[in-house]
Amino acid sequence: MQIEKTTVNIGFNPLTDCASVVMAAMLGFDEKHGIRIALSRETSWAGVRDKLMTGELDAAHALYGLIYGTQLGIGAQPRDMAVLMNLNRNGQSITLSRRLAGQGATDGASLAALMARNVGENSRQYVFAQTFPTGTHAMWLYYWLAAHGIHPMKDVRAITVPPSQMVYNLVEGHMDGFCAGDPWGHQAVLDGVGVTATTSQQIWPDHPEKVLGASLEFVRAHPNTCRALVAAVLEAGRWIDASDENRRATAEIIAAVPYIDTGKAAILPRMLGRYDDGAGHAWRDEHPMCFHQDGQANYPWLSDGMWFMTQFRRWGLLKTDPDYLAVAQSVTQLRLYREAAEMAGVAVPEGVLRTSTLVDGHVWDGTDPEAYAASFPVHMRN
């Protein structure tokens, strides 16, 4: 197999779920497959999108919804994009400020009750931050608020803040809460400035999160490079998930300045599935962040990509229904993934759709996305 480009420029944002991309380079899985991963620490998801467009980045640790939003031209000119693989499941959270917690709001129900009391003379605008308008965190935040009867487009103001700046902006009082990936939710708890109102896996157990994304142009010009890249990252994810010892070693590495640049104490507990919400509740999570799960976490299910499009439609980011399945088939590089998985010795599921039940009881199986998108009582459809 002739590798078209041996040095591959890969972007990432400082989040725990960049781990498999970083470890693929640190542990030499890239060299094993004939490439060298050159890592580039980015400061925002918009920056990742723009650098994928210009070719400054060949591929990136990216939000699932960012890839699909770019494909569909939401907030920018449309560009054909590619999902090479899923990088992880779970491991995000919604944080509420200590000020709200002091007023009794520590979860969705109590937040809704507090907002219902603050009407008339006591009314004010609540501000919540997500990390990118079409990203996973925006969708988790909106879904969770709506599940508790709070309209994310009418009852609150949503703003966009890069993940590493969430805690600072919470401290400064610029917002009442945020949805972001770890370690930033746990950092807010450690710093005593926020409480974890919910985890993303409580919204959707074993949900899709980050992907290895690229422009379709790059994939078509460099298919062997992309196969080698996916195989290397698959091996890294499998290594991380193999033991708590490996997760500890990973946390030590990614906490360093070139990567997340925070203390290991902000990263490791939740990597091990140990959660503390900062409001007196600690637990061992049944659905912690996973990087492999025998390949289940990495397989790019078509239904995962389709789900994000249903939410774009629900919230008015799309004015009409796209051809959900056709778009997902175009973006998702299933054949390339299967070939890379074979190179890495990773099992591949037979189907392309999976079934999940979300926090509000809605069942998603990918079979009728148009009806699913229209089924929610809280929405912004035209």
Short mmCIF file of N, CA and C in Angstrom, two decimals, residues 39-169:
data_model
loop_
_atom_site.label_atom_id
_atom_site.label_comp_id
_atom_site.label_asym_id
_atom_site.label_seq_id
_atom_site.Cartn_x
_atom_site.Cartn_y
_atom_site.Cartn_z
N LEU A 39 0.83 16.71 15.41
CA LEU A 39 -0.30 17.23 16.17
C LEU A 39 -0.30 18.75 16.21
N SER A 40 -1.50 19.33 16.13
CA SER A 40 -1.66 20.78 16.18
C SER A 40 -2.75 21.12 17.18
N ARG A 41 -2.35 21.77 18.28
CA ARG A 41 -3.31 22.16 19.31
C ARG A 41 -4.07 23.41 18.84
N GLU A 42 -5.39 23.31 18.77
CA GLU A 42 -6.22 24.40 18.29
C GLU A 42 -6.90 25.10 19.46
N THR A 43 -7.47 26.27 19.21
CA THR A 43 -8.08 27.05 20.29
C THR A 43 -9.59 27.13 20.20
N SER A 44 -10.17 26.69 19.08
CA SER A 44 -11.63 26.74 18.94
C SER A 44 -12.06 25.76 17.87
N TRP A 45 -13.34 25.40 17.90
CA TRP A 45 -13.85 24.50 16.86
C TRP A 45 -13.99 25.23 15.52
N ALA A 46 -14.28 26.51 15.56
CA ALA A 46 -14.34 27.26 14.30
C ALA A 46 -12.98 27.24 13.61
N GLY A 47 -11.92 27.32 14.41
CA GLY A 47 -10.58 27.25 13.86
C GLY A 47 -10.30 25.90 13.21
N VAL A 48 -10.77 24.83 13.86
CA VAL A 48 -10.60 23.49 13.29
C VAL A 48 -11.32 23.41 11.94
N ARG A 49 -12.57 23.87 11.91
CA ARG A 49 -13.33 23.83 10.65
C ARG A 49 -12.60 24.60 9.55
N ASP A 50 -12.15 25.81 9.86
CA ASP A 50 -11.53 26.66 8.85
C ASP A 50 -10.22 26.05 8.33
N LYS A 51 -9.45 25.45 9.23
CA LYS A 51 -8.17 24.86 8.81
C LYS A 51 -8.37 23.58 8.01
N LEU A 52 -9.45 22.85 8.27
CA LEU A 52 -9.76 21.71 7.42
C LEU A 52 -10.13 22.18 6.02
N MET A 53 -10.80 23.33 5.95
CA MET A 53 -11.22 23.87 4.66
C MET A 53 -10.02 24.35 3.83
N THR A 54 -9.07 24.99 4.48
CA THR A 54 -7.92 25.54 3.76
C THR A 54 -6.83 24.52 3.49
N GLY A 55 -6.92 23.37 4.13
CA GLY A 55 -5.90 22.35 3.97
C GLY A 55 -4.74 22.49 4.94
N GLU A 56 -4.80 23.48 5.84
CA GLU A 56 -3.75 23.60 6.85
C GLU A 56 -3.74 22.39 7.76
N LEU A 57 -4.93 21.82 8.00
CA LEU A 57 -5.05 20.54 8.69
C LEU A 57 -5.52 19.49 7.69
N ASP A 58 -4.93 18.30 7.79
CA ASP A 58 -5.37 17.19 6.93
C ASP A 58 -6.60 16.51 7.52
N ALA A 59 -6.65 16.40 8.83
CA ALA A 59 -7.77 15.78 9.53
C ALA A 59 -7.76 16.33 10.94
N ALA A 60 -8.80 16.03 11.71
CA ALA A 60 -8.89 16.60 13.05
C ALA A 60 -9.81 15.79 13.95
N HIS A 61 -9.50 15.84 15.21
CA HIS A 61 -10.41 15.51 16.32
C HIS A 61 -11.49 16.57 16.25
N ALA A 62 -12.72 16.16 15.94
CA ALA A 62 -13.75 17.15 15.63
C ALA A 62 -15.11 16.74 16.19
N LEU A 63 -15.94 17.74 16.40
CA LEU A 63 -17.31 17.51 16.83
C LEU A 63 -18.10 16.84 15.70
N TYR A 64 -18.87 15.83 16.06
CA TYR A 64 -19.71 15.16 15.05
C TYR A 64 -20.55 16.18 14.28
N GLY A 65 -21.22 17.05 15.04
CA GLY A 65 -22.12 18.02 14.41
C GLY A 65 -21.40 19.08 13.59
N LEU A 66 -20.14 19.34 13.90
CA LEU A 66 -19.36 20.29 13.10
C LEU A 66 -19.20 19.77 11.68
N ILE A 67 -18.90 18.48 11.55
CA ILE A 67 -18.70 17.90 10.23
C ILE A 67 -20.00 17.96 9.42
N TYR A 68 -21.11 17.60 10.06
CA TYR A 68 -22.39 17.61 9.34
C TYR A 68 -22.89 19.03 9.09
N GLY A 69 -22.66 19.93 10.02
CA GLY A 69 -23.05 21.32 9.80
C GLY A 69 -22.31 21.93 8.63
N THR A 70 -21.02 21.61 8.51
CA THR A 70 -20.23 22.11 7.39
C THR A 70 -20.69 21.49 6.08
N GLN A 71 -20.97 20.21 6.10
CA GLN A 71 -21.47 19.52 4.91
C GLN A 71 -22.74 20.19 4.38
N LEU A 72 -23.61 20.60 5.31
CA LEU A 72 -24.91 21.15 4.94
C LEU A 72 -24.91 22.67 4.80
N GLY A 73 -23.75 23.31 5.01
CA GLY A 73 -23.65 24.75 4.81
C GLY A 73 -24.32 25.57 5.89
N ILE A 74 -24.35 25.07 7.12
CA ILE A 74 -24.93 25.82 8.23
C ILE A 74 -23.85 26.72 8.82
N GLY A 75 -24.01 28.02 8.67
CA GLY A 75 -23.05 28.97 9.22
C GLY A 75 -21.81 29.19 8.38
N ALA A 76 -21.72 28.54 7.26
CA ALA A 76 -20.56 28.70 6.38
C ALA A 76 -20.93 28.12 5.02
N GLN A 77 -20.09 28.35 4.03
CA GLN A 77 -20.32 27.76 2.72
C GLN A 77 -20.26 26.24 2.81
N PRO A 78 -21.18 25.53 2.15
CA PRO A 78 -21.15 24.07 2.23
C PRO A 78 -19.88 23.50 1.62
N ARG A 79 -19.40 22.44 2.22
CA ARG A 79 -18.19 21.77 1.73
C ARG A 79 -18.35 20.28 1.98
N ASP A 80 -18.00 19.47 1.01
CA ASP A 80 -18.11 18.03 1.18
C ASP A 80 -17.11 17.56 2.24
N MET A 81 -17.64 16.89 3.25
CA MET A 81 -16.85 16.49 4.41
C MET A 81 -16.85 14.98 4.57
N ALA A 82 -15.98 14.50 5.45
CA ALA A 82 -15.85 13.07 5.68
C ALA A 82 -15.70 12.76 7.16
N VAL A 83 -16.44 11.76 7.63
CA VAL A 83 -16.23 11.16 8.94
C VAL A 83 -15.46 9.86 8.70
N LEU A 84 -14.25 9.79 9.21
CA LEU A 84 -13.40 8.61 9.02
C LEU A 84 -13.69 7.55 10.07
N MET A 85 -13.99 7.99 11.30
CA MET A 85 -14.27 7.07 12.40
C MET A 85 -14.80 7.87 13.58
N ASN A 86 -15.44 7.19 14.50
CA ASN A 86 -15.79 7.80 15.77
C ASN A 86 -14.59 7.65 16.71
N LEU A 87 -14.32 8.67 17.48
CA LEU A 87 -13.19 8.63 18.41
C LEU A 87 -13.58 8.17 19.80
N ASN A 88 -14.80 8.48 20.23
CA ASN A 88 -15.18 8.13 21.60
C ASN A 88 -16.68 8.22 21.78
N ARG A 89 -17.11 7.72 22.92
CA ARG A 89 -18.48 7.87 23.39
C ARG A 89 -18.46 8.50 24.78
N ASN A 90 -19.56 9.21 25.10
CA ASN A 90 -19.80 9.71 26.46
C ASN A 90 -18.76 10.76 26.89
N GLY A 91 -18.82 11.14 28.17
CA GLY A 91 -17.77 11.96 28.76
C GLY A 91 -17.89 13.46 28.63
N GLN A 92 -19.11 13.97 28.37
CA GLN A 92 -19.33 15.42 28.35
C GLN A 92 -20.26 15.74 29.52
N SER A 93 -20.47 17.01 29.81
CA SER A 93 -21.37 17.33 30.93
C SER A 93 -21.92 18.74 30.81
N ILE A 94 -23.03 18.94 31.50
CA ILE A 94 -23.63 20.28 31.63
C ILE A 94 -23.38 20.76 33.04
N THR A 95 -22.78 21.92 33.15
CA THR A 95 -22.40 22.51 34.44
C THR A 95 -23.27 23.72 34.72
N LEU A 96 -23.74 23.83 35.95
CA LEU A 96 -24.46 25.02 36.40
C LEU A 96 -23.59 25.77 37.39
N SER A 97 -23.71 27.10 37.40
CA SER A 97 -22.88 27.92 38.29
C SER A 97 -23.23 27.67 39.75
N ARG A 98 -22.28 27.95 40.61
CA ARG A 98 -22.52 27.84 42.06
C ARG A 98 -23.62 28.79 42.50
N ARG A 99 -23.74 29.90 41.80
CA ARG A 99 -24.79 30.85 42.15
C ARG A 99 -26.17 30.24 41.93
N LEU A 100 -26.34 29.55 40.81
CA LEU A 100 -27.61 28.86 40.57
C LEU A 100 -27.81 27.73 41.57
N ALA A 101 -26.74 27.00 41.86
CA ALA A 101 -26.85 25.92 42.83
C ALA A 101 -27.28 26.44 44.19
N GLY A 102 -26.77 27.63 44.55
CA GLY A 102 -27.15 28.25 45.81
C GLY A 102 -28.62 28.64 45.87
N GLN A 103 -29.23 28.78 44.68
CA GLN A 103 -30.66 29.09 44.60
C GLN A 103 -31.50 27.82 44.41
N GLY A 104 -30.83 26.68 44.51
CA GLY A 104 -31.55 25.41 44.45
C GLY A 104 -31.51 24.69 43.13
N ALA A 105 -30.86 25.26 42.12
CA ALA A 105 -30.82 24.63 40.80
C ALA A 105 -29.56 23.78 40.65
N THR A 106 -29.73 22.47 40.76
CA THR A 106 -28.60 21.56 40.62
C THR A 106 -28.84 20.49 39.56
N ASP A 107 -30.04 20.46 39.00
CA ASP A 107 -30.34 19.52 37.92
C ASP A 107 -31.40 20.15 37.02
N GLY A 108 -31.88 19.41 36.03
CA GLY A 108 -32.81 19.98 35.08
C GLY A 108 -34.13 20.39 35.69
N ALA A 109 -34.68 19.54 36.54
CA ALA A 109 -35.98 19.83 37.15
C ALA A 109 -35.91 21.05 38.05
N SER A 110 -34.86 21.14 38.87
CA SER A 110 -34.76 22.28 39.78
C SER A 110 -34.40 23.56 39.05
N LEU A 111 -33.67 23.45 37.93
CA LEU A 111 -33.42 24.63 37.11
C LEU A 111 -34.72 25.15 36.51
N ALA A 112 -35.54 24.25 35.99
CA ALA A 112 -36.83 24.65 35.42
C ALA A 112 -37.72 25.29 36.48
N ALA A 113 -37.69 24.74 37.70
CA ALA A 113 -38.50 25.30 38.78
C ALA A 113 -38.03 26.69 39.16
N LEU A 114 -36.70 26.89 39.22
CA LEU A 114 -36.14 28.20 39.54
C LEU A 114 -36.53 29.21 38.47
N MET A 115 -36.41 28.84 37.20
CA MET A 115 -36.75 29.76 36.13
C MET A 115 -38.24 30.09 36.13
N ALA A 116 -39.07 29.13 36.51
CA ALA A 116 -40.52 29.37 36.57
C ALA A 116 -40.87 30.35 37.67
N ARG A 117 -40.08 30.36 38.74
CA ARG A 117 -40.32 31.31 39.85
C ARG A 117 -39.86 32.71 39.50
N ASN A 118 -38.84 32.80 38.68
CA ASN A 118 -38.25 34.10 38.35
C ASN A 118 -38.97 34.74 37.16
N VAL A 119 -40.16 35.20 37.42
CA VAL A 119 -40.96 35.86 36.40
C VAL A 119 -41.34 37.26 36.90
N GLY A 120 -41.88 38.05 35.99
CA GLY A 120 -42.29 39.41 36.39
C GLY A 120 -41.10 40.24 36.79
N GLU A 121 -41.18 40.85 37.96
CA GLU A 121 -40.09 41.72 38.44
C GLU A 121 -38.80 40.93 38.69
N ASN A 122 -38.93 39.65 38.95
CA ASN A 122 -37.76 38.83 39.24
C ASN A 122 -37.15 38.19 37.99
N SER A 123 -37.73 38.47 36.84
CA SER A 123 -37.27 37.80 35.62
C SER A 123 -35.91 38.33 35.19
N ARG A 124 -35.16 37.47 34.57
CA ARG A 124 -33.87 37.84 33.98
C ARG A 124 -33.54 36.84 32.88
N GLN A 125 -32.57 37.19 32.07
CA GLN A 125 -32.18 36.29 31.00
C GLN A 125 -31.10 35.33 31.49
N TYR A 126 -31.34 34.07 31.28
CA TYR A 126 -30.35 33.05 31.63
C TYR A 126 -29.47 32.79 30.41
N VAL A 127 -28.19 32.65 30.65
CA VAL A 127 -27.23 32.49 29.56
C VAL A 127 -26.48 31.16 29.75
N PHE A 128 -26.49 30.37 28.69
CA PHE A 128 -25.77 29.10 28.71
C PHE A 128 -24.86 29.02 27.50
N ALA A 129 -23.69 28.43 27.71
CA ALA A 129 -22.69 28.35 26.65
C ALA A 129 -22.56 26.94 26.12
N GLN A 130 -22.35 26.86 24.81
CA GLN A 130 -21.96 25.62 24.15
C GLN A 130 -20.70 25.92 23.34
N THR A 131 -20.14 24.93 22.69
CA THR A 131 -18.81 25.13 22.10
C THR A 131 -18.80 25.40 20.60
N PHE A 132 -19.93 25.13 19.91
CA PHE A 132 -20.01 25.37 18.47
C PHE A 132 -21.48 25.24 18.08
N PRO A 133 -21.99 26.12 17.22
CA PRO A 133 -23.44 26.16 16.98
C PRO A 133 -24.07 24.86 16.51
N THR A 134 -23.36 24.05 15.72
CA THR A 134 -23.92 22.77 15.29
C THR A 134 -23.26 21.59 16.00
N GLY A 135 -22.46 21.87 17.02
CA GLY A 135 -21.67 20.82 17.66
C GLY A 135 -22.47 19.95 18.60
N THR A 136 -21.80 18.92 19.08
CA THR A 136 -22.43 17.99 20.01
C THR A 136 -22.91 18.70 21.27
N HIS A 137 -22.10 19.61 21.80
CA HIS A 137 -22.44 20.25 23.07
C HIS A 137 -23.68 21.13 22.95
N ALA A 138 -23.82 21.80 21.82
CA ALA A 138 -25.04 22.57 21.59
C ALA A 138 -26.25 21.63 21.57
N MET A 139 -26.11 20.49 20.91
CA MET A 139 -27.23 19.55 20.80
C MET A 139 -27.55 18.91 22.15
N TRP A 140 -26.53 18.56 22.95
CA TRP A 140 -26.82 18.00 24.29
C TRP A 140 -27.50 19.05 25.16
N LEU A 141 -26.99 20.28 25.12
CA LEU A 141 -27.58 21.34 25.94
C LEU A 141 -29.02 21.59 25.55
N TYR A 142 -29.29 21.74 24.26
CA TYR A 142 -30.65 22.04 23.81
C TYR A 142 -31.59 20.88 24.13
N TYR A 143 -31.12 19.66 23.91
CA TYR A 143 -31.97 18.49 24.14
C TYR A 143 -32.34 18.39 25.62
N TRP A 144 -31.35 18.61 26.48
CA TRP A 144 -31.57 18.50 27.93
C TRP A 144 -32.50 19.60 28.43
N LEU A 145 -32.28 20.82 28.01
CA LEU A 145 -33.16 21.91 28.41
C LEU A 145 -34.60 21.63 27.97
N ALA A 146 -34.75 21.23 26.71
CA ALA A 146 -36.10 20.97 26.18
C ALA A 146 -36.77 19.82 26.90
N ALA A 147 -35.99 18.81 27.29
CA ALA A 147 -36.56 17.67 28.01
C ALA A 147 -37.15 18.09 29.35
N HIS A 148 -36.69 19.23 29.87
CA HIS A 148 -37.21 19.75 31.15
C HIS A 148 -38.14 20.94 30.94
N GLY A 149 -38.62 21.10 29.70
CA GLY A 149 -39.61 22.14 29.42
C GLY A 149 -39.04 23.53 29.26
N ILE A 150 -37.73 23.64 29.10
CA ILE A 150 -37.07 24.94 28.90
C ILE A 150 -36.73 25.06 27.42
N HIS A 151 -37.27 26.08 26.76
CA HIS A 151 -37.01 26.24 25.33
C HIS A 151 -35.64 26.89 25.14
N PRO A 152 -34.70 26.17 24.50
CA PRO A 152 -33.33 26.69 24.41
C PRO A 152 -33.17 27.91 23.51
N MET A 153 -34.17 28.19 22.67
CA MET A 153 -34.09 29.34 21.77
C MET A 153 -34.92 30.53 22.26
N LYS A 154 -35.82 30.29 23.20
CA LYS A 154 -36.72 31.34 23.66
C LYS A 154 -36.56 31.68 25.14
N ASP A 155 -36.33 30.66 25.96
CA ASP A 155 -36.29 30.87 27.42
C ASP A 155 -34.90 31.22 27.93
N VAL A 156 -33.87 30.93 27.13
CA VAL A 156 -32.49 31.23 27.54
C VAL A 156 -31.76 31.82 26.33
N ARG A 157 -30.57 32.36 26.58
CA ARG A 157 -29.70 32.81 25.49
C ARG A 157 -28.51 31.87 25.43
N ALA A 158 -28.28 31.32 24.26
CA ALA A 158 -27.15 30.41 24.07
C ALA A 158 -26.01 31.16 23.40
N ILE A 159 -24.81 31.03 23.94
CA ILE A 159 -23.63 31.66 23.38
C ILE A 159 -22.59 30.59 23.08
N THR A 160 -21.63 30.94 22.24
CA THR A 160 -20.57 30.01 21.86
C THR A 160 -19.26 30.44 22.52
N VAL A 161 -18.63 29.50 23.23
CA VAL A 161 -17.37 29.75 23.94
C VAL A 161 -16.46 28.55 23.71
N PRO A 162 -15.17 28.75 23.38
CA PRO A 162 -14.27 27.61 23.25
C PRO A 162 -14.19 26.81 24.55
N PRO A 163 -14.04 25.50 24.47
CA PRO A 163 -14.11 24.67 25.67
C PRO A 163 -13.14 25.07 26.78
N SER A 164 -11.91 25.39 26.44
CA SER A 164 -10.93 25.70 27.48
C SER A 164 -11.20 27.03 28.18
N GLN A 165 -12.13 27.84 27.64
CA GLN A 165 -12.45 29.12 28.26
C GLN A 165 -13.75 29.08 29.08
N MET A 166 -14.35 27.91 29.20
CA MET A 166 -15.63 27.80 29.89
C MET A 166 -15.53 28.17 31.37
N VAL A 167 -14.56 27.60 32.05
CA VAL A 167 -14.48 27.81 33.50
C VAL A 167 -14.22 29.28 33.81
N TYR A 168 -13.32 29.90 33.06
CA TYR A 168 -13.04 31.32 33.26
C TYR A 168 -14.31 32.15 33.10
N ASN A 169 -15.07 31.90 32.06
CA ASN A 169 -16.28 32.69 31.81
C ASN A 169 -17.36 32.42 32.85
#
